[in-house]
Short mmCIF file of C-alpha atoms in Angstrom, two decimals:
data_model
loop_
_atom_site.label_atom_id
_atom_site.label_comp_id
_atom_site.label_asym_id
_atom_site.label_seq_id
_atom_site.Cartn_x
_atom_site.Cartn_y
_atom_site.Cartn_z
CA MET T 16 99.66 95.67 106.65
CA LEU T 17 103.12 96.28 107.41
CA LEU T 18 106.33 96.47 104.29
CA ALA T 19 109.47 94.64 104.35
CA GLY T 20 113.14 95.54 102.57
CA LEU T 21 115.27 92.62 101.92
CA ASP T 22 118.16 94.24 100.96
CA ILE T 23 120.36 91.83 99.75
CA GLY T 24 124.55 92.79 99.53
CA THR T 25 127.86 91.22 97.81
CA THR T 26 128.68 89.72 102.11
CA GLY T 27 125.26 90.00 104.02
CA CYS T 28 121.37 90.08 103.55
CA LYS T 29 118.90 92.45 105.65
CA VAL T 30 115.15 92.81 105.79
CA ALA T 31 113.73 96.56 107.56
CA VAL T 32 110.17 96.56 107.94
CA TYR T 33 108.09 99.03 108.30
CA SER T 34 104.39 100.50 110.05
CA ALA T 35 102.42 101.74 106.36
CA ASN T 36 102.37 105.01 108.76
CA GLY T 37 106.25 104.76 107.81
CA ASP T 38 107.44 103.71 111.17
CA TYR T 39 110.70 101.97 110.56
CA LEU T 40 110.01 98.93 113.46
CA GLY T 41 113.69 96.83 112.99
CA LYS T 42 115.01 95.32 110.76
CA VAL T 43 116.76 91.50 110.99
CA TYR T 44 120.51 90.10 109.60
CA GLN T 45 122.57 87.52 107.99
CA ASP T 46 125.81 86.92 106.81
CA TYR T 47 127.63 85.26 104.49
CA PRO T 48 130.96 84.34 103.56
CA VAL T 49 133.00 85.59 99.84
CA GLN T 50 135.86 83.57 99.31
CA ARG T 51 138.37 85.87 96.48
CA THR T 52 141.53 83.88 95.16
CA THR T 53 144.42 85.71 92.86
CA SER T 54 142.38 84.70 90.16
CA GLU T 55 138.56 84.17 91.10
CA HIS T 56 135.92 86.00 93.40
CA GLU T 57 132.82 84.17 94.29
CA VAL T 58 130.29 84.02 96.23
CA ASP T 59 127.87 80.63 96.12
CA VAL T 60 123.98 81.41 96.04
CA LYS T 61 122.82 78.43 98.20
CA ALA T 62 124.26 80.50 101.14
CA ILE T 63 122.51 82.97 100.05
CA SER T 64 119.75 81.85 99.47
CA ASP T 65 119.26 80.09 102.85
CA ALA T 66 120.22 83.48 104.04
CA VAL T 67 117.87 85.44 102.87
CA LYS T 68 115.19 82.77 103.80
CA SER T 69 117.04 82.56 106.86
CA VAL T 70 116.44 86.06 107.42
CA ILE T 71 112.63 85.92 106.34
CA ARG T 72 111.56 83.58 108.41
CA GLN T 73 112.83 86.05 111.42
CA ALA T 74 111.62 88.42 109.89
CA ALA T 75 108.31 87.57 109.91
CA ALA T 76 108.03 85.82 112.83
CA GLN T 77 108.51 89.08 114.88
CA TYR T 78 105.96 90.83 112.57
CA PRO T 79 103.14 88.82 111.07
CA GLN T 80 100.90 91.57 109.42
CA ILE T 81 104.58 91.79 106.63
CA GLY T 82 101.92 92.27 103.04
CA GLY T 83 105.02 93.22 100.63
CA ILE T 84 108.50 92.57 100.01
CA GLY T 85 110.72 94.49 97.62
CA VAL T 86 114.71 92.65 97.24
CA THR T 87 116.85 95.32 96.26
CA SER T 88 121.14 93.48 95.37
CA PHE T 89 124.31 94.03 94.60
CA GLY T 90 124.58 94.59 90.75
CA GLU T 91 126.44 93.20 87.78
CA THR T 92 126.42 88.94 90.06
CA PHE T 93 123.93 86.34 88.10
CA VAL T 94 123.41 82.79 88.73
CA LEU T 95 123.37 80.59 85.45
CA LEU T 96 120.15 77.67 86.90
CA ASP T 97 119.46 74.51 86.03
CA GLU T 98 115.95 72.64 83.88
CA LYS T 99 115.57 72.08 88.23
CA ASP T 100 116.40 75.65 89.20
CA GLU T 101 119.70 75.53 90.41
CA PRO T 102 122.76 76.66 90.54
CA LEU T 103 125.36 75.37 88.94
CA LEU T 104 127.71 77.44 89.78
CA PRO T 105 129.36 79.38 92.16
CA ALA T 106 128.33 83.28 90.93
CA MET T 107 131.35 85.21 90.06
CA LEU T 108 131.71 88.80 91.56
CA TYR T 109 132.23 91.93 89.73
CA THR T 110 135.51 92.18 91.32
CA ASP T 111 136.68 88.52 89.89
CA PRO T 112 139.72 89.49 86.93
CA ARG T 113 137.79 86.50 84.28
CA GLY T 114 135.95 87.83 81.70
CA ALA T 115 138.65 90.50 80.07
CA ASP T 116 138.90 89.17 77.63
CA GLN T 117 136.05 88.41 76.26
CA CYS T 118 135.46 92.82 77.07
CA ASP T 119 137.69 93.66 74.82
CA ARG T 120 136.36 91.10 72.82
CA ILE T 121 132.10 92.69 72.44
CA ALA T 122 134.04 96.20 72.32
CA LYS T 123 135.17 95.33 68.90
CA LEU T 124 132.22 93.07 67.76
CA VAL T 125 129.66 95.50 68.66
CA GLY T 126 131.80 99.17 69.13
CA SER T 127 132.66 100.65 72.55
CA GLU T 128 130.22 104.22 70.93
CA ARG T 129 128.06 101.60 70.18
CA ILE T 130 127.14 100.04 73.33
CA ILE T 131 127.16 103.36 75.68
CA ARG T 132 124.75 104.80 73.74
CA GLN T 133 122.28 101.48 73.90
CA THR T 134 123.74 100.79 77.59
CA GLY T 135 124.90 103.57 79.01
CA VAL T 136 127.67 102.10 80.49
CA ALA T 137 131.31 101.70 79.03
CA PRO T 138 132.20 98.15 78.01
CA ALA T 139 134.07 96.52 80.81
CA PRO T 140 134.94 92.90 83.07
CA MET T 141 133.28 94.40 86.03
CA TYR T 142 129.16 94.00 84.38
CA SER T 143 128.10 90.79 83.26
CA LEU T 144 127.83 90.06 79.85
CA PRO T 145 131.53 88.97 79.47
CA LYS T 146 131.20 86.99 82.35
CA LEU T 147 128.44 85.04 80.90
CA MET T 148 130.47 84.68 77.85
CA TRP T 149 133.81 83.70 80.14
CA VAL T 150 131.58 80.74 81.21
CA LYS T 151 130.46 80.54 78.33
CA GLU T 152 134.30 79.32 76.06
CA ASN T 153 135.75 77.86 78.80
CA ARG T 154 133.22 76.05 81.27
CA PRO T 155 131.29 74.60 77.79
CA GLU T 156 129.50 71.59 80.12
CA ILE T 157 128.47 73.58 82.56
CA TRP T 158 126.92 76.27 79.73
CA CYS T 159 125.33 73.87 78.41
CA ARG T 160 122.96 72.05 81.33
CA VAL T 161 122.68 76.67 81.33
CA LYS T 162 118.51 76.89 81.60
CA ARG T 163 117.56 80.37 82.98
CA ILE T 164 120.23 83.52 83.87
CA CYS T 165 119.22 85.69 86.66
CA LEU T 166 121.02 88.66 88.85
CA MET T 167 120.85 88.71 92.22
CA GLU T 168 117.41 90.73 92.61
CA ASP T 169 115.52 88.49 90.38
CA TYR T 170 116.85 85.73 91.25
CA ILE T 171 115.64 85.39 94.87
CA VAL T 172 112.30 87.43 93.70
CA TYR T 173 112.21 84.03 91.52
CA LEU T 174 112.75 81.83 94.54
CA LEU T 175 110.05 83.12 96.34
CA SER T 176 107.41 83.79 94.31
CA GLY T 177 108.12 81.83 90.28
CA THR T 178 108.16 85.18 88.53
CA ALA T 179 111.23 85.38 86.00
CA GLN T 180 110.99 89.41 86.22
CA ILE T 181 114.08 91.74 86.53
CA ASP T 182 113.87 95.46 87.40
CA TYR T 183 115.25 97.91 84.89
CA SER T 184 118.14 99.59 87.28
CA LEU T 185 119.23 96.37 88.00
CA ALA T 186 118.87 95.42 84.06
CA THR T 187 121.20 97.76 82.88
CA ARG T 188 124.56 96.33 85.53
CA THR T 189 124.08 93.04 82.31
CA MET T 190 125.61 95.50 79.92
CA THR T 191 123.19 94.25 76.70
CA PHE T 192 120.33 96.58 79.05
CA ASP T 193 119.01 98.63 76.49
CA ILE T 194 118.13 101.56 78.45
CA HIS T 195 115.84 103.97 75.44
CA ASN T 196 113.91 100.79 74.26
CA LEU T 197 113.74 99.09 77.57
CA CYS T 198 113.95 95.81 75.95
CA TRP T 199 117.12 93.34 76.02
CA ALA T 200 119.45 94.92 73.92
CA GLU T 201 119.17 92.13 70.77
CA GLU T 202 122.57 92.80 69.09
CA ILE T 203 124.46 93.07 71.52
CA LEU T 204 123.23 89.16 72.67
CA ARG T 205 124.06 87.76 68.97
CA ALA T 206 127.07 88.93 69.11
CA ALA T 207 128.45 87.63 72.88
CA GLY T 208 126.40 84.03 71.65
CA ILE T 209 124.06 84.82 74.80
CA ASP T 210 120.34 83.60 74.00
CA LYS T 211 117.83 85.85 75.09
CA GLY T 212 115.21 84.05 76.23
CA LEU T 213 117.34 82.88 78.99
CA LEU T 214 116.72 85.82 80.95
CA SER T 215 113.84 87.33 82.50
CA ALA T 216 111.93 89.71 81.20
CA PRO T 217 112.41 93.14 82.00
CA VAL T 218 110.45 95.74 84.04
CA PRO T 219 109.63 98.85 85.53
CA THR T 220 110.95 99.86 89.25
CA GLY T 221 108.24 98.98 91.67
CA THR T 222 106.72 95.89 89.70
CA SER T 223 104.82 93.46 92.30
CA ALA T 224 105.70 89.88 90.95
CA GLY T 225 102.52 88.53 92.58
CA ALA T 226 102.60 86.28 95.80
CA ILE T 227 105.57 84.13 97.67
CA ARG T 228 104.86 80.85 96.27
CA ARG T 229 102.18 78.55 98.24
CA GLU T 230 104.78 76.35 100.00
CA LEU T 231 107.19 78.24 100.50
CA ALA T 232 104.59 81.44 102.70
CA ALA T 233 104.44 78.88 104.90
CA GLU T 234 108.44 77.53 105.51
CA LEU T 235 108.91 81.31 106.15
CA GLY T 236 105.65 82.45 108.67
CA LEU T 237 104.19 84.33 106.07
CA ASN T 238 100.26 84.39 104.30
CA GLU T 239 99.90 83.57 100.81
CA SER T 240 98.99 86.99 99.47
CA THR T 241 101.76 88.37 100.60
CA GLN T 242 103.27 90.07 97.49
CA ILE T 243 107.28 89.60 95.92
CA VAL T 244 108.10 93.28 94.35
CA SER T 245 110.92 93.30 91.83
CA ILE T 246 112.39 96.61 93.57
CA SER T 247 116.29 98.39 92.16
CA HIS T 248 119.78 97.91 92.21
CA ASP T 249 120.21 99.36 96.00
CA GLN T 250 121.92 102.87 95.15
CA VAL T 251 118.01 103.95 93.12
CA ALA T 252 115.95 102.57 95.74
CA ALA T 253 117.81 105.18 98.04
CA ALA T 254 117.03 107.37 96.11
CA VAL T 255 113.61 106.99 96.58
CA GLY T 256 113.91 106.16 100.26
CA SER T 257 115.33 110.50 99.61
CA GLY T 258 112.64 111.81 98.42
CA VAL T 259 114.93 112.74 95.24
CA PHE T 260 112.38 112.32 92.28
CA ASP T 261 113.56 115.54 90.08
CA GLU T 262 116.66 117.32 89.41
CA THR T 263 115.90 119.19 92.26
CA CYS T 264 117.86 117.68 94.23
CA ALA T 265 120.12 114.37 94.15
CA VAL T 266 120.79 112.05 97.34
CA ASP T 267 123.96 112.20 99.23
CA GLY T 268 124.76 108.44 100.49
CA ALA T 269 127.32 109.01 103.20
CA GLY T 270 127.73 105.06 103.85
CA THR T 271 131.00 103.37 103.70
CA VAL T 272 130.87 104.42 100.18
CA GLU T 273 130.51 107.51 99.11
CA CYS T 274 127.79 108.30 97.02
CA ILE T 275 125.90 111.49 95.19
CA THR T 276 122.83 109.50 92.25
CA PRO T 277 121.07 112.84 90.57
CA VAL T 278 118.18 112.61 88.40
CA PHE T 279 119.09 113.72 84.47
CA GLU T 280 116.52 114.01 81.05
CA THR T 281 119.47 115.19 79.26
CA TYR T 282 122.65 113.57 79.07
CA ASP T 283 125.99 113.00 77.53
CA PRO T 284 126.44 109.66 76.80
CA MET T 285 130.57 109.11 76.18
CA GLU T 286 131.81 112.31 78.25
CA MET T 287 129.78 110.47 80.96
CA ALA T 288 131.04 107.38 80.32
CA ALA T 289 134.77 108.91 79.50
CA SER T 290 134.39 110.05 84.00
CA GLY T 291 133.45 106.62 84.53
CA TYR T 292 128.52 107.17 84.96
CA ALA T 293 126.13 104.28 84.66
CA ILE T 294 122.99 105.60 83.06
CA VAL T 295 120.00 103.99 84.72
CA PRO T 296 117.09 104.27 84.01
CA TYR T 297 114.70 105.27 87.27
CA ILE T 298 111.22 105.33 88.22
CA THR T 299 109.38 108.31 85.88
CA PRO T 300 109.09 107.56 81.44
CA GLY T 301 112.69 109.40 80.58
CA LYS T 302 114.52 110.51 83.36
CA TYR T 303 117.81 108.61 84.67
CA VAL T 304 120.41 107.94 87.32
CA CYS T 305 123.54 107.84 87.59
CA TYR T 306 126.31 106.66 89.86
CA ALA T 307 128.79 109.79 91.44
CA PHE T 308 131.00 107.39 94.31
CA SER T 309 133.95 106.83 96.21
CA PHE T 310 135.23 103.61 97.40
CA THR T 311 136.63 105.68 100.73
CA GLY T 312 133.57 107.43 102.88
CA GLY T 313 133.27 106.89 106.20
CA ALA T 314 135.53 104.04 105.14
CA LEU T 315 138.56 106.74 105.55
CA VAL T 316 136.91 108.71 108.67
CA ASP T 317 136.66 105.19 110.46
CA TRP T 318 140.44 103.41 109.03
CA TYR T 319 141.85 107.08 110.32
CA THR T 320 139.97 106.73 114.09
CA LYS T 321 140.89 103.24 114.47
CA THR T 322 144.65 103.02 113.27
CA LEU T 323 145.71 106.37 114.23
CA ALA T 324 143.67 107.98 116.37
CA GLY T 325 145.40 106.30 119.33
CA TYR T 326 145.40 109.28 121.76
CA ALA T 327 141.77 110.45 120.74
CA ARG T 328 140.62 106.94 121.32
CA GLN T 329 142.54 106.77 124.67
CA GLU T 330 140.02 109.56 125.58
CA ALA T 331 136.81 108.52 124.19
CA LYS T 332 137.24 105.09 125.96
CA MET T 333 138.51 107.65 128.82
CA SER T 334 135.84 110.21 128.82
CA GLY T 335 133.06 108.37 127.33
CA GLN T 336 132.26 110.38 124.70
CA ASP T 337 131.99 108.87 120.93
CA ILE T 338 135.21 109.32 119.40
CA HIS T 339 133.80 111.27 116.56
CA THR T 340 132.73 113.88 118.69
CA ILE T 341 135.96 114.59 120.33
CA LEU T 342 137.34 114.81 116.80
CA GLU T 343 134.97 116.52 115.99
CA THR T 344 134.51 119.54 119.26
CA GLY T 345 135.48 122.72 117.67
CA TYR T 346 135.98 123.14 114.14
CA ALA T 347 136.91 125.80 113.39
CA ASP T 348 135.23 126.51 110.13
CA VAL T 349 138.21 126.99 107.54
CA PRO T 350 139.97 124.73 105.92
CA THR T 351 142.80 122.09 107.25
CA GLY T 352 145.20 123.07 104.18
CA LEU T 353 145.94 119.68 104.16
CA LEU T 354 145.22 118.11 101.05
CA VAL T 355 143.83 114.50 101.63
CA LEU T 356 143.71 111.63 98.27
CA PRO T 357 140.89 109.42 99.90
CA HIS T 358 141.82 105.79 97.19
CA PHE T 359 141.88 104.09 100.31
CA ALA T 360 140.20 101.64 97.79
CA GLY T 361 141.39 103.17 94.76
CA ALA T 362 139.66 104.94 92.27
CA ALA T 363 136.55 104.98 91.62
CA THR T 364 134.13 108.25 89.70
CA PRO T 365 135.62 110.09 88.12
CA TYR T 366 138.66 108.41 87.46
CA MET T 367 138.06 104.77 88.03
CA ASP T 368 141.19 103.61 89.09
CA PRO T 369 141.49 100.23 90.85
CA GLY T 370 145.37 100.50 90.79
CA SER T 371 145.05 104.46 92.46
CA LYS T 372 146.30 104.78 95.87
CA GLY T 373 145.94 106.99 98.61
CA ALA T 374 147.60 109.95 100.42
CA ILE T 375 148.09 112.36 103.09
CA LEU T 376 150.07 115.64 101.83
CA GLY T 377 151.81 118.19 104.20
CA LEU T 378 151.67 117.53 106.56
CA SER T 379 154.48 119.06 109.53
CA VAL T 380 154.83 119.21 113.44
CA GLU T 381 152.65 122.05 114.35
CA ASN T 382 149.84 119.04 113.13
CA THR T 383 146.81 117.48 115.09
CA GLN T 384 145.49 113.91 114.98
CA GLN T 385 141.93 116.72 114.78
CA ASP T 386 143.46 117.69 111.55
CA ILE T 387 144.46 114.96 109.89
CA TYR T 388 140.49 113.02 111.46
CA LEU T 389 139.72 116.58 109.56
CA SER T 390 141.30 116.23 106.72
CA CYS T 391 139.78 113.25 106.53
CA MET T 392 136.50 114.08 105.59
CA GLU T 393 137.52 117.02 103.39
CA GLY T 394 138.89 115.07 100.68
CA VAL T 395 135.78 113.20 100.48
CA VAL T 396 134.16 116.81 99.95
CA TYR T 397 136.78 117.20 97.73
CA GLU T 398 136.37 114.05 95.46
CA MET T 399 132.62 114.51 95.35
CA ARG T 400 133.58 117.55 94.24
CA LEU T 401 135.85 117.23 91.13
CA ASN T 402 132.69 114.70 90.20
CA MET T 403 129.88 117.66 90.53
CA ASP T 404 132.07 119.01 88.22
CA ALA T 405 132.44 116.49 86.18
CA LEU T 406 129.01 115.72 86.45
CA GLU T 407 128.07 119.75 84.67
CA GLU T 408 130.58 119.05 82.34
CA ALA T 409 128.77 116.50 81.09
CA GLY T 410 125.39 118.33 80.88
CA VAL T 411 123.51 116.59 84.10
CA VAL T 412 123.76 119.26 87.58
CA VAL T 413 123.90 118.87 90.95
CA LYS T 414 121.32 121.65 92.77
CA ALA T 415 121.00 120.31 96.07
CA LEU T 416 121.98 117.11 98.48
CA ARG T 417 120.02 114.87 100.67
CA ALA T 418 122.14 112.84 103.32
CA THR T 419 122.25 109.75 104.39
CA GLY T 420 124.30 106.79 106.06
CA GLY T 421 126.08 107.26 108.47
CA GLY T 422 128.13 110.87 108.08
CA ALA T 423 124.63 112.12 107.90
CA ARG T 424 124.80 111.87 111.68
CA SER T 425 128.22 114.05 111.77
CA LYS T 426 126.14 118.03 112.00
CA VAL T 427 130.77 119.24 110.54
CA TRP T 428 130.56 116.55 107.43
CA LEU T 429 127.45 117.83 106.19
CA GLN T 430 128.65 122.13 107.29
CA MET T 431 131.45 121.16 105.69
CA LYS T 432 129.85 119.42 102.18
CA ALA T 433 128.14 122.27 101.87
CA ASP T 434 130.76 125.45 102.41
CA ILE T 435 133.05 122.68 99.33
CA LEU T 436 129.88 122.01 96.63
CA ASN T 437 127.83 125.38 97.44
CA ILE T 438 124.66 123.61 97.99
CA PRO T 439 122.48 123.27 100.72
CA VAL T 440 122.82 119.81 101.89
CA THR T 441 119.87 118.84 103.83
CA ALA T 442 119.45 115.20 106.83
CA LEU T 443 117.45 113.21 106.34
CA ARG T 444 116.05 111.20 109.92
CA SER T 445 116.43 107.65 108.53
CA GLU T 446 119.84 106.33 107.83
CA GLU T 447 117.74 103.04 105.92
CA ALA T 448 117.27 105.08 102.99
CA GLY T 449 117.79 102.41 100.34
CA ALA T 450 114.95 99.73 103.22
CA ALA T 451 112.25 103.25 103.43
CA GLY T 452 113.11 103.31 99.33
CA SER T 453 112.59 99.81 98.66
CA ALA T 454 108.81 99.66 101.80
CA MET T 455 107.60 102.70 100.03
CA LEU T 456 107.79 100.95 96.08
CA VAL T 457 106.61 98.19 98.39
CA GLY T 458 103.17 100.99 99.43
CA VAL T 459 102.34 101.60 96.29
CA ALA T 460 102.34 98.70 94.46
CA VAL T 461 100.18 96.69 97.31
CA GLY T 462 97.67 99.89 96.97
CA VAL T 463 98.99 101.20 100.66
CA PHE T 464 100.08 104.00 99.12
CA ALA T 465 98.68 105.77 96.08
CA ASN T 466 102.26 107.00 94.26
CA LEU T 467 105.38 107.09 95.45
CA GLU T 468 104.92 111.30 96.21
CA GLU T 469 102.23 110.57 99.16
CA ALA T 470 104.98 107.36 99.73
CA ALA T 471 107.39 110.70 100.58
CA LYS T 472 105.22 112.30 103.23
CA VAL T 473 105.01 109.53 104.93
CA MET T 474 108.03 108.22 104.70
CA VAL T 475 110.78 110.67 104.35
CA ALA T 476 111.54 113.19 107.12
CA PRO T 477 114.23 115.60 106.42
CA MET T 478 115.32 117.28 109.31
CA ASP T 479 118.68 120.14 109.24
CA THR T 480 119.89 122.22 105.89
CA TYR T 481 123.36 123.13 106.07
CA TYR T 482 123.71 126.01 103.26
CA PRO T 483 126.80 126.92 101.95
CA ARG T 484 128.84 129.94 104.10
CA GLN T 485 130.24 132.08 100.73
CA ASP T 486 132.80 133.29 102.49
CA VAL T 487 133.43 129.99 104.37
CA HIS T 488 133.54 127.99 100.67
CA GLU T 489 135.63 131.02 98.93
CA GLN T 490 138.71 129.50 101.16
CA TYR T 491 137.40 126.12 100.75
CA GLU T 492 137.56 127.13 96.69
CA SER T 493 141.92 127.51 96.64
CA THR T 494 142.13 124.62 98.08
CA TYR T 495 139.91 122.61 96.59
CA GLN T 496 142.24 123.66 93.33
CA ARG T 497 144.85 122.76 94.88
CA TYR T 498 143.18 119.26 95.44
CA THR T 499 142.29 118.56 91.88
CA LYS T 500 146.34 118.46 90.77
CA VAL T 501 147.10 115.85 92.82
CA TYR T 502 145.53 112.78 91.37
CA ASN T 503 148.53 113.12 88.18
CA ALA T 504 151.02 114.52 90.79
CA VAL T 505 150.79 111.44 92.65
CA ARG T 506 149.32 108.69 90.53
CA PRO T 507 152.50 107.85 89.09
CA LEU T 508 154.46 107.45 92.02
CA VAL T 509 152.22 104.97 93.38
#
């Protein structure tokens, strides 16, 4: 039996396939367009469902023994269905500006602190609830036809299986899920004027929705017994796929976005909310995760190499070497002395300031391309150190990291993280931690694995561990203390 993870992203979806022995076999990807104007940020629901069917059909043709498909997706974005299960509107992305007034109103009606303590998230227009209120108030001719409200994960699960269920981690992205009692927050829904009966049934991460619809099995080339499994928000799947099950370590998703996802039991909800951390129920009852992230992780490094590293690009082209290898060769294990504020796409946690801009400070004529390249890497790590300090103030301590994603290929960056953060950092063999996590949860759901611990032994492969060097850490610590002042110095100017 083969295990598949279906990941639905903002601009594309993919299916990754694994054997029951944990071997990664391959993936199929297809993108779809996103429409952004000044007043609307939307994606066509049918384009997503068509792309999902296409990648499943292609994967089934290549790997005909798929026994289960786990579904993960981006959060917040919802689908409104009519009585025939047809989408009524394009899906509003979390960046869509609509819903701000409604968010202010629901926060006043219910109380911001009550919402934070019950749902684990601070009121913000990015979440589903304010945007649902906007549709209800501004498109009443549409709202009167709504028979079902789904987020993207449960929409695809419903489309494939006929079962309307949503996992706890995706439900939290609505701003109306009780993370303690693991049910819809009825008081908030009543205040918003949303009927709870329109929403899918909340279920634990990794719950099977049953077999694929018979007619779809034939259309997509799958066996009629293929199970469809509700997995999670994408970062939760990455934590599972990294073998991060308790407080002993956190996952560092070193991709386009840099994201640290720790596991914890106790926390200060108001301190967490103040820094923009959303509290998400995890796979073990009573445990939670949150997302500490920077919008520009690998994206900042890629921007630099494509925009400013002209000499290095030329050398890479002539020598056939990778540009990152060229820029990392001869790394001196000491701070560059430069300070990079990595807010080139706005600031995520702990600031949550989309208007913040990036900055490179301390340049002189003596600085080289390599200095700036390494300082961009340092800036991303300093930002995550800032997050770790904020988390610790809220009662969440990160003790070690497991690194996945494209950034985990850089030995220099991993050692830099260990030195700046002063904790061990272990690289994982698989860059596709989210897909691996989906496959692990599917394997448990269909009986291939007895539990996630057994699945992890098969599918999670730690590689080298990088340990902090105290003398180097002390050098970085001096620079980090200066870094903590950069945002407040730069922000008034931009």
